[in-house]
């Protein structure tokens, strides 16, 4: 697996990981830590392709991360959020989305170090077993 990271001091870190399994491909929640919660949520609409995405809203009950993944499972970018609800928030990506492609927005609870690592962050799942998140298409 190849990984590239860049961080912004204490605010956000984005990481691009070449790992399989996102988009329409089921996510293996047994390979890393996960937590069950129906409190966290994210809303995103289809939008123009580019180097950032706009979230309509995001809600966390504690500090968490929104990560954007492509259909091959590569994390294009992530942004950290404090507990609460925020609206109309941009997430900067390391690699641009492409028109005609679908992307997945996943929610993670921060592991306490305030740096995004897809292998260490705690993936949020719902009480019904589904992964917390949303899909959108780039146009």
One Martini backbone bead per residue (centre of mass of N, CA, C, O) as a GRO file, in nm:
protein
  139
    1UNK     BB    1   0.098   0.034   0.020
    2UNK     BB    2   0.028   0.372  -0.046
    3UNK     BB    3   0.136   0.684   0.119
    4UNK     BB    4   0.012   1.020   0.163
    5UNK     BB    5   0.103   1.323   0.344
    6UNK     BB    6  -0.069   1.613   0.486
    7UNK     BB    7  -0.050   1.894   0.707
    8UNK     BB    8  -0.243   2.089   0.939
    9UNK     BB    9  -0.217   2.248   1.210
   10UNK     BB   10  -0.464   2.126   1.423
   11UNK     BB   11  -0.697   2.097   1.184
   12UNK     BB   12  -0.576   1.923   0.932
   13UNK     BB   13  -0.568   1.607   0.744
   14UNK     BB   14  -0.443   1.461   0.447
   15UNK     BB   15  -0.494   1.137   0.281
   16UNK     BB   16  -0.346   0.908   0.048
   17UNK     BB   17  -0.485   0.588  -0.024
   18UNK     BB   18  -0.411   0.257  -0.152
   19UNK     BB   19  -0.726   0.114  -0.125
   20UNK     BB   20  -0.962  -0.111  -0.123
   21UNK     BB   21  -1.308  -0.037  -0.091
   22UNK     BB   22  -1.548   0.157  -0.231
   23UNK     BB   23  -1.836   0.288  -0.284
   24UNK     BB   24  -1.987   0.008  -0.418
   25UNK     BB   25  -1.794  -0.114  -0.229
   26UNK     BB   26  -1.761  -0.277   0.037
   27UNK     BB   27  -1.686  -0.226   0.373
   28UNK     BB   28  -1.441  -0.337   0.596
   29UNK     BB   29  -1.506  -0.331   0.944
   30UNK     BB   30  -1.288  -0.557   1.053
   31UNK     BB   31  -0.996  -0.402   0.987
   32UNK     BB   32  -1.102  -0.189   1.199
   33UNK     BB   33  -1.213   0.042   1.380
   34UNK     BB   34  -1.544   0.066   1.539
   35UNK     BB   35  -1.868   0.237   1.561
   36UNK     BB   36  -2.188   0.282   1.705
   37UNK     BB   37  -2.402   0.534   1.537
   38UNK     BB   38  -2.692   0.775   1.505
   39UNK     BB   39  -2.564   1.081   1.534
   40UNK     BB   40  -2.407   1.077   1.289
   41UNK     BB   41  -2.374   1.308   0.998
   42UNK     BB   42  -2.421   1.347   0.631
   43UNK     BB   43  -2.440   1.602   0.364
   44UNK     BB   44  -2.452   1.555   0.001
   45UNK     BB   45  -2.410   1.674  -0.325
   46UNK     BB   46  -2.403   1.708  -0.629
   47UNK     BB   47  -2.097   1.811  -0.813
   48UNK     BB   48  -1.841   1.964  -0.916
   49UNK     BB   49  -1.552   1.912  -1.024
   50UNK     BB   50  -1.253   1.890  -0.799
   51UNK     BB   51  -1.044   2.002  -0.507
   52UNK     BB   52  -1.339   2.010  -0.378
   53UNK     BB   53  -1.595   1.983  -0.132
   54UNK     BB   54  -1.945   2.016  -0.042
   55UNK     BB   55  -2.107   2.031   0.256
   56UNK     BB   56  -2.413   2.071   0.386
   57UNK     BB   57  -2.366   1.863   0.638
   58UNK     BB   58  -2.238   1.805   0.983
   59UNK     BB   59  -2.242   1.547   1.250
   60UNK     BB   60  -2.105   1.539   1.585
   61UNK     BB   61  -2.049   1.407   1.921
   62UNK     BB   62  -1.746   1.417   1.834
   63UNK     BB   63  -1.451   1.407   1.728
   64UNK     BB   64  -1.405   1.414   1.363
   65UNK     BB   65  -1.419   1.261   1.031
   66UNK     BB   66  -1.402   1.340   0.687
   67UNK     BB   67  -1.404   1.115   0.408
   68UNK     BB   68  -1.285   1.082   0.071
   69UNK     BB   69  -1.386   0.837  -0.176
   70UNK     BB   70  -1.334   0.626  -0.419
   71UNK     BB   71  -1.409   0.334  -0.612
   72UNK     BB   72  -1.110   0.213  -0.506
   73UNK     BB   73  -1.052   0.340  -0.197
   74UNK     BB   74  -0.939   0.620  -0.216
   75UNK     BB   75  -0.817   0.880  -0.034
   76UNK     BB   76  -0.856   1.227  -0.110
   77UNK     BB   77  -0.971   1.332   0.178
   78UNK     BB   78  -0.969   1.527   0.494
   79UNK     BB   79  -1.171   1.639   0.785
   80UNK     BB   80  -1.193   1.805   1.083
   81UNK     BB   81  -1.434   1.782   1.361
   82UNK     BB   82  -1.619   1.905   1.588
   83UNK     BB   83  -1.858   1.904   1.786
   84UNK     BB   84  -2.149   1.913   1.598
   85UNK     BB   85  -2.298   2.146   1.369
   86UNK     BB   86  -2.236   2.192   1.017
   87UNK     BB   87  -2.238   2.422   0.735
   88UNK     BB   88  -2.106   2.468   0.445
   89UNK     BB   89  -1.841   2.267   0.389
   90UNK     BB   90  -1.512   2.241   0.300
   91UNK     BB   91  -1.314   1.986   0.125
   92UNK     BB   92  -0.993   1.923   0.075
   93UNK     BB   93  -0.803   1.784  -0.191
   94UNK     BB   94  -0.538   1.599  -0.333
   95UNK     BB   95  -0.752   1.484  -0.539
   96UNK     BB   96  -0.951   1.515  -0.791
   97UNK     BB   97  -1.241   1.508  -0.913
   98UNK     BB   98  -1.449   1.338  -1.161
   99UNK     BB   99  -1.640   1.344  -1.411
  100UNK     BB  100  -1.882   1.076  -1.365
  101UNK     BB  101  -1.813   1.019  -1.071
  102UNK     BB  102  -1.817   0.838  -0.768
  103UNK     BB  103  -1.856   0.918  -0.413
  104UNK     BB  104  -1.742   0.882  -0.071
  105UNK     BB  105  -1.868   0.968   0.254
  106UNK     BB  106  -1.700   0.936   0.560
  107UNK     BB  107  -1.712   0.844   0.910
  108UNK     BB  108  -1.501   0.947   1.188
  109UNK     BB  109  -1.340   0.888   1.484
  110UNK     BB  110  -1.115   1.015   1.672
  111UNK     BB  111  -0.817   0.875   1.834
  112UNK     BB  112  -0.666   1.162   1.966
  113UNK     BB  113  -0.429   1.291   1.755
  114UNK     BB  114  -0.545   1.482   1.513
  115UNK     BB  115  -0.481   1.255   1.288
  116UNK     BB  116  -0.515   1.113   0.980
  117UNK     BB  117  -0.588   0.749   0.988
  118UNK     BB  118  -0.752   0.495   0.840
  119UNK     BB  119  -0.638   0.265   1.047
  120UNK     BB  120  -0.720   0.434   1.332
  121UNK     BB  121  -0.977   0.527   1.285
  122UNK     BB  122  -1.332   0.541   1.368
  123UNK     BB  123  -1.573   0.387   1.223
  124UNK     BB  124  -1.899   0.465   1.133
  125UNK     BB  125  -2.188   0.294   1.239
  126UNK     BB  126  -2.489   0.153   1.235
  127UNK     BB  127  -2.732  -0.033   1.394
  128UNK     BB  128  -2.775  -0.191   1.101
  129UNK     BB  129  -2.451  -0.198   0.982
  130UNK     BB  130  -2.409   0.048   0.839
  131UNK     BB  131  -2.244   0.299   0.689
  132UNK     BB  132  -2.154   0.613   0.759
  133UNK     BB  133  -2.288   0.818   0.492
  134UNK     BB  134  -2.222   0.932   0.146
  135UNK     BB  135  -2.318   1.004  -0.188
  136UNK     BB  136  -2.158   1.126  -0.498
  137UNK     BB  137  -2.146   1.327  -0.793
  138UNK     BB  138  -1.950   1.426  -1.050
  139UNK     BB  139  -1.985   1.701  -1.313
   0.00000   0.00000   0.00000
